[in-house]
mmCIF file of C-alpha atoms in Angstrom:
data_model
loop_
_atom_site.group_PDB
_atom_site.id
_atom_site.type_symbol
_atom_site.label_atom_id
_atom_site.label_comp_id
_atom_site.label_asym_id
_atom_site.label_seq_id
_atom_site.Cartn_x
_atom_site.Cartn_y
_atom_site.Cartn_z
ATOM 1 C CA UNK A 246 -11.079 1.251 8.258
ATOM 2 C CA UNK A 247 -8.178 -0.740 9.443
ATOM 3 C CA UNK A 248 -8.156 -1.474 13.341
ATOM 4 C CA UNK A 249 -6.406 -3.714 15.179
ATOM 5 C CA UNK A 250 -7.269 -4.698 18.681
ATOM 6 C CA UNK A 251 -5.308 -6.261 21.626
ATOM 7 C CA UNK A 252 -7.753 -7.048 24.114
ATOM 8 C CA UNK A 253 -5.591 -7.393 26.830
ATOM 9 C CA UNK A 254 -3.485 -4.561 28.138
ATOM 10 C CA UNK A 255 -1.707 -6.616 31.001
ATOM 11 C CA UNK A 256 -0.637 -10.206 31.037
ATOM 12 C CA UNK A 257 1.147 -12.132 33.618
ATOM 13 C CA UNK A 258 1.971 -15.814 33.542
ATOM 14 C CA UNK A 259 4.810 -17.351 35.436
ATOM 15 C CA UNK A 260 8.314 -18.672 33.885
ATOM 16 C CA UNK A 261 8.005 -21.848 32.019
ATOM 17 C CA UNK A 262 4.538 -21.249 30.986
ATOM 18 C CA UNK A 263 3.135 -20.712 27.473
ATOM 19 C CA UNK A 264 2.188 -17.456 26.864
ATOM 20 C CA UNK A 265 -0.067 -16.377 24.248
ATOM 21 C CA UNK A 266 -1.036 -12.484 23.083
ATOM 22 C CA UNK A 267 -3.986 -11.609 21.187
ATOM 23 C CA UNK A 268 -4.250 -9.822 18.171
ATOM 24 C CA UNK A 269 -7.335 -9.201 16.048
ATOM 25 C CA UNK A 270 -7.335 -6.870 12.855
ATOM 26 C CA UNK A 271 -10.018 -5.448 10.737
ATOM 27 C CA UNK A 272 -8.930 -4.766 6.822
ATOM 28 C CA UNK A 273 -10.816 -5.186 3.662
ATOM 29 C CA UNK A 274 -7.516 -5.744 1.428
ATOM 30 C CA UNK A 275 -4.463 -8.224 2.094
ATOM 31 C CA UNK A 276 -2.845 -7.704 5.443
ATOM 32 C CA UNK A 277 0.737 -7.307 6.217
ATOM 33 C CA UNK A 278 1.050 -8.002 10.279
ATOM 34 C CA UNK A 279 3.839 -7.602 12.779
ATOM 35 C CA UNK A 280 4.483 -7.954 16.265
ATOM 36 C CA UNK A 281 6.710 -5.360 17.745
ATOM 37 C CA UNK A 282 8.247 -5.179 21.135
ATOM 38 C CA UNK A 283 9.629 -2.702 23.615
ATOM 39 C CA UNK A 284 11.729 -4.095 26.672
ATOM 40 C CA UNK A 285 12.403 -1.667 29.522
ATOM 41 C CA UNK A 286 14.450 1.527 28.297
ATOM 42 C CA UNK A 287 14.580 0.110 24.875
ATOM 43 C CA UNK A 288 13.266 1.706 21.803
ATOM 44 C CA UNK A 289 10.431 -0.302 19.719
ATOM 45 C CA UNK A 290 11.572 -3.031 17.713
ATOM 46 C CA UNK A 291 10.385 -5.504 15.304
ATOM 47 C CA UNK A 292 10.041 -8.997 16.716
ATOM 48 C CA UNK A 293 8.621 -10.831 13.774
ATOM 49 C CA UNK A 294 6.286 -10.597 10.958
ATOM 50 C CA UNK A 295 4.210 -12.842 9.391
ATOM 51 C CA UNK A 296 5.529 -12.996 5.727
ATOM 52 C CA UNK A 297 8.370 -14.270 6.822
ATOM 53 C CA UNK A 298 7.070 -17.177 9.046
ATOM 54 C CA UNK A 299 10.078 -17.426 11.010
ATOM 55 C CA UNK A 300 10.338 -18.005 15.145
ATOM 56 C CA UNK A 301 12.469 -15.000 16.861
ATOM 57 C CA UNK A 302 13.108 -15.488 20.486
ATOM 58 C CA UNK A 303 10.880 -18.452 20.709
ATOM 59 C CA UNK A 304 8.055 -16.734 19.456
ATOM 60 C CA UNK A 305 5.957 -17.241 16.823
ATOM 61 C CA UNK A 306 2.589 -15.938 15.128
ATOM 62 C CA UNK A 307 0.454 -17.446 12.621
ATOM 63 C CA UNK A 308 -2.305 -15.298 10.233
ATOM 64 C CA UNK A 309 -5.425 -16.706 10.607
ATOM 65 C CA UNK A 310 -7.389 -14.852 7.769
ATOM 66 C CA UNK A 311 -10.664 -16.770 8.689
ATOM 67 C CA UNK A 312 -10.546 -15.466 12.177
ATOM 68 C CA UNK A 313 -8.533 -12.138 11.315
ATOM 69 C CA UNK A 314 -6.533 -12.798 14.040
ATOM 70 C CA UNK A 315 -2.513 -12.789 14.265
ATOM 71 C CA UNK A 316 -1.711 -14.103 18.150
ATOM 72 C CA UNK A 317 1.606 -14.311 19.263
ATOM 73 C CA UNK A 318 3.016 -17.361 21.099
ATOM 74 C CA UNK A 319 5.591 -18.831 23.006
ATOM 75 C CA UNK A 320 5.517 -22.267 24.619
ATOM 76 C CA UNK A 321 7.957 -21.376 27.606
ATOM 77 C CA UNK A 322 8.261 -17.875 28.662
ATOM 78 C CA UNK A 323 11.402 -16.590 30.242
ATOM 79 C CA UNK A 324 11.907 -13.677 32.348
ATOM 80 C CA UNK A 325 13.653 -11.580 29.704
ATOM 81 C CA UNK A 326 10.386 -11.948 27.666
ATOM 82 C CA UNK A 327 8.613 -9.298 29.832
ATOM 83 C CA UNK A 328 8.018 -6.415 27.940
ATOM 84 C CA UNK A 329 5.233 -4.349 26.126
ATOM 85 C CA UNK A 330 4.095 -5.975 22.850
ATOM 86 C CA UNK A 331 2.295 -4.618 19.977
ATOM 87 C CA UNK A 332 0.499 -5.607 17.038
ATOM 88 C CA UNK A 333 0.828 -3.769 13.742
ATOM 89 C CA UNK A 334 -1.029 -3.699 10.697
ATOM 90 C CA UNK A 335 0.584 -2.075 7.341
ATOM 91 C CA UNK A 336 -1.881 -1.644 4.701
ATOM 92 C CA UNK A 337 0.930 -0.561 1.911
ATOM 93 C CA UNK A 338 2.434 2.572 3.551
ATOM 94 C CA UNK A 339 0.771 3.165 6.462
ATOM 95 C CA UNK A 340 0.998 1.446 9.429
ATOM 96 C CA UNK A 341 -1.780 0.931 12.492
ATOM 97 C CA UNK A 342 -1.281 -0.537 15.650
ATOM 98 C CA UNK A 343 -2.722 -1.877 18.591
ATOM 99 C CA UNK A 344 -2.976 -0.451 22.009
ATOM 100 C CA UNK A 345 -0.679 -2.962 23.639
ATOM 101 C CA UNK A 346 0.045 -5.674 25.738
ATOM 102 C CA UNK A 347 2.277 -5.592 28.573
ATOM 103 C CA UNK A 348 3.775 -9.017 29.516
ATOM 104 C CA UNK A 349 5.267 -9.734 33.016
ATOM 105 C CA UNK A 350 6.690 -13.257 33.298
ATOM 106 C CA UNK A 351 7.146 -13.725 37.247
ATOM 107 C CA UNK A 352 10.032 -15.813 38.148
ATOM 108 C CA UNK B 216 23.869 3.826 10.546
ATOM 109 C CA UNK B 217 22.952 5.637 13.614
ATOM 110 C CA UNK B 218 19.332 4.771 13.509
ATOM 111 C CA UNK B 219 16.513 7.346 14.094
ATOM 112 C CA UNK B 220 17.394 10.389 16.258
ATOM 113 C CA UNK B 221 14.473 12.234 17.919
ATOM 114 C CA UNK B 222 15.622 15.109 19.931
ATOM 115 C CA UNK B 223 15.000 16.597 22.830
ATOM 116 C CA UNK B 224 14.494 13.627 24.252
ATOM 117 C CA UNK B 225 13.137 15.421 27.623
ATOM 118 C CA UNK B 226 11.051 18.715 27.161
ATOM 119 C CA UNK B 227 9.112 20.703 29.247
ATOM 120 C CA UNK B 228 6.530 23.793 28.626
ATOM 121 C CA UNK B 229 4.425 25.722 30.178
ATOM 122 C CA UNK B 230 0.861 25.838 29.039
ATOM 123 C CA UNK B 231 0.714 28.263 26.194
ATOM 124 C CA UNK B 232 4.137 27.670 24.755
ATOM 125 C CA UNK B 233 5.310 26.019 21.724
ATOM 126 C CA UNK B 234 6.761 22.569 21.256
ATOM 127 C CA UNK B 235 8.957 21.116 18.540
ATOM 128 C CA UNK B 236 10.268 17.843 18.421
ATOM 129 C CA UNK B 237 12.406 16.565 15.886
ATOM 130 C CA UNK B 238 13.134 13.179 14.342
ATOM 131 C CA UNK B 239 15.996 12.436 11.740
ATOM 132 C CA UNK B 240 15.410 9.230 10.071
ATOM 133 C CA UNK B 241 17.766 6.492 9.293
ATOM 134 C CA UNK B 242 19.935 7.371 6.415
ATOM 135 C CA UNK B 243 18.228 6.529 2.771
ATOM 136 C CA UNK B 244 14.235 6.044 4.639
ATOM 137 C CA UNK B 245 12.315 8.489 3.023
ATOM 138 C CA UNK B 246 9.223 7.767 4.829
ATOM 139 C CA UNK B 247 8.424 9.181 8.377
ATOM 140 C CA UNK B 248 5.754 8.709 10.662
ATOM 141 C CA UNK B 249 4.994 9.874 14.004
ATOM 142 C CA UNK B 250 3.032 8.644 16.706
ATOM 143 C CA UNK B 251 1.711 9.681 20.346
ATOM 144 C CA UNK B 252 2.095 7.570 23.389
ATOM 145 C CA UNK B 253 -0.360 8.134 26.409
ATOM 146 C CA UNK B 254 -0.188 5.917 29.304
ATOM 147 C CA UNK B 255 -2.582 3.129 29.331
ATOM 148 C CA UNK B 256 -3.132 4.080 25.462
ATOM 149 C CA UNK B 257 -0.519 2.184 23.397
ATOM 150 C CA UNK B 258 0.952 3.824 20.267
ATOM 151 C CA UNK B 259 -1.549 6.207 18.162
ATOM 152 C CA UNK B 260 -0.993 7.184 14.913
ATOM 153 C CA UNK B 261 -0.752 11.108 14.153
ATOM 154 C CA UNK B 262 0.948 11.533 10.797
ATOM 155 C CA UNK B 263 2.893 10.011 7.749
ATOM 156 C CA UNK B 264 5.437 11.930 5.487
ATOM 157 C CA UNK B 265 7.464 12.110 2.915
ATOM 158 C CA UNK B 266 9.850 14.442 1.823
ATOM 159 C CA UNK B 267 8.195 17.760 1.259
ATOM 160 C CA UNK B 268 4.843 15.887 1.577
ATOM 161 C CA UNK B 269 2.208 14.924 3.822
ATOM 162 C CA UNK B 270 0.501 11.771 2.816
ATOM 163 C CA UNK B 271 -1.713 10.929 5.725
ATOM 164 C CA UNK B 272 -2.328 13.385 8.728
ATOM 165 C CA UNK B 273 -5.795 11.857 9.894
ATOM 166 C CA UNK B 274 -4.275 11.523 13.248
ATOM 167 C CA UNK B 275 -3.301 14.705 13.940
ATOM 168 C CA UNK B 276 -5.292 16.873 15.923
ATOM 169 C CA UNK B 277 -6.933 19.846 13.614
ATOM 170 C CA UNK B 278 -5.907 22.679 16.071
ATOM 171 C CA UNK B 279 -2.329 23.549 17.518
ATOM 172 C CA UNK B 280 -0.767 20.790 15.544
ATOM 173 C CA UNK B 281 1.428 20.545 12.678
ATOM 174 C CA UNK B 282 4.306 18.290 10.903
ATOM 175 C CA UNK B 283 6.600 18.955 8.082
ATOM 176 C CA UNK B 284 9.507 16.883 6.573
ATOM 177 C CA UNK B 285 11.470 19.219 4.566
ATOM 178 C CA UNK B 286 13.828 18.552 1.454
ATOM 179 C CA UNK B 287 16.687 18.804 3.933
ATOM 180 C CA UNK B 288 16.495 18.707 7.658
ATOM 181 C CA UNK B 289 14.917 16.606 9.912
ATOM 182 C CA UNK B 290 11.089 16.156 10.367
ATOM 183 C CA UNK B 291 9.354 18.589 12.827
ATOM 184 C CA UNK B 292 6.489 17.934 14.863
ATOM 185 C CA UNK B 293 5.096 21.227 16.447
ATOM 186 C CA UNK B 294 3.014 21.489 18.852
ATOM 187 C CA UNK B 295 1.376 25.242 19.640
ATOM 188 C CA UNK B 296 -0.117 26.437 22.701
ATOM 189 C CA UNK B 297 0.460 23.449 24.314
ATOM 190 C CA UNK B 298 -2.071 22.287 27.054
ATOM 191 C CA UNK B 299 -1.653 19.836 29.725
ATOM 192 C CA UNK B 300 -3.418 17.065 27.794
ATOM 193 C CA UNK B 301 -0.073 17.215 25.412
ATOM 194 C CA UNK B 302 1.800 15.767 27.892
ATOM 195 C CA UNK B 303 2.798 12.519 26.123
ATOM 196 C CA UNK B 304 5.710 10.621 24.501
ATOM 197 C CA UNK B 305 5.984 11.183 21.072
ATOM 198 C CA UNK B 306 7.782 8.358 18.853
ATOM 199 C CA UNK B 307 8.850 9.013 15.285
ATOM 200 C CA UNK B 308 9.335 6.038 12.727
ATOM 201 C CA UNK B 309 11.286 5.862 9.696
ATOM 202 C CA UNK B 310 10.923 3.127 6.710
ATOM 203 C CA UNK B 311 12.388 2.801 3.563
ATOM 204 C CA UNK B 312 10.224 2.872 0.027
ATOM 205 C CA UNK B 313 7.654 0.693 0.223
ATOM 206 C CA UNK B 314 5.921 -1.231 2.852
ATOM 207 C CA UNK B 315 8.330 -3.372 5.444
ATOM 208 C CA UNK B 316 9.701 -2.779 8.902
ATOM 209 C CA UNK B 317 9.373 0.228 10.526
ATOM 210 C CA UNK B 318 12.562 1.526 12.831
ATOM 211 C CA UNK B 319 11.827 3.546 15.515
ATOM 212 C CA UNK B 320 13.227 6.379 17.520
ATOM 213 C CA UNK B 321 13.787 6.615 21.180
ATOM 214 C CA UNK B 322 10.885 8.920 21.668
ATOM 215 C CA UNK B 323 10.613 12.729 23.086
ATOM 216 C CA UNK B 324 8.480 12.878 26.294
ATOM 217 C CA UNK B 325 6.701 16.166 26.432
ATOM 218 C CA UNK B 326 5.818 17.601 30.122
ATOM 219 C CA UNK B 327 3.253 20.158 30.208
ATOM 220 C CA UNK B 328 3.168 22.282 33.304
#
């Protein structure tokens, strides 16, 4: 069965500190992985996907098939990064989301 | 393109009443997904539909919940005989054919008194 695990419900870091939001997945096929973000009072939106291998708002995520992980990283957190972050796995037309990590960046 | 539209944004029902939540996908999108968000629990998949077809409803409770996506008009998530435990935010997302990005609506918040 497909599963996405985000072990941290809450994560607080100081402004300027590095941040890593963890995501592990289980899927027997070839996964397509995403990170979605929900800022306060806004709708959920795509942050980045692994196939594009790009950096969005300073965030990067590398797919590690050996560890079945897709951790989201940013070297220097900003206050505007405070939001809810969801890791998602696509198996074709189906999407599975983790339970989310609420990131708070402390000024 | 107006994006995924959900209505109502807020709905209050008493126990035993019916709740109907509507979702209009983005223009050109034929795939619709419904998710439920409970406090502290993140997003839980409920159902995946294409026009006139339910593709995957493995996340739907077997009783009281139903969904449709007719040829014309919005997708509807229907909850009959609501109970307090149904209080949650219900999100709809759409995508074009095939894999790719999901576009979310702003959600419908159901409160059951």
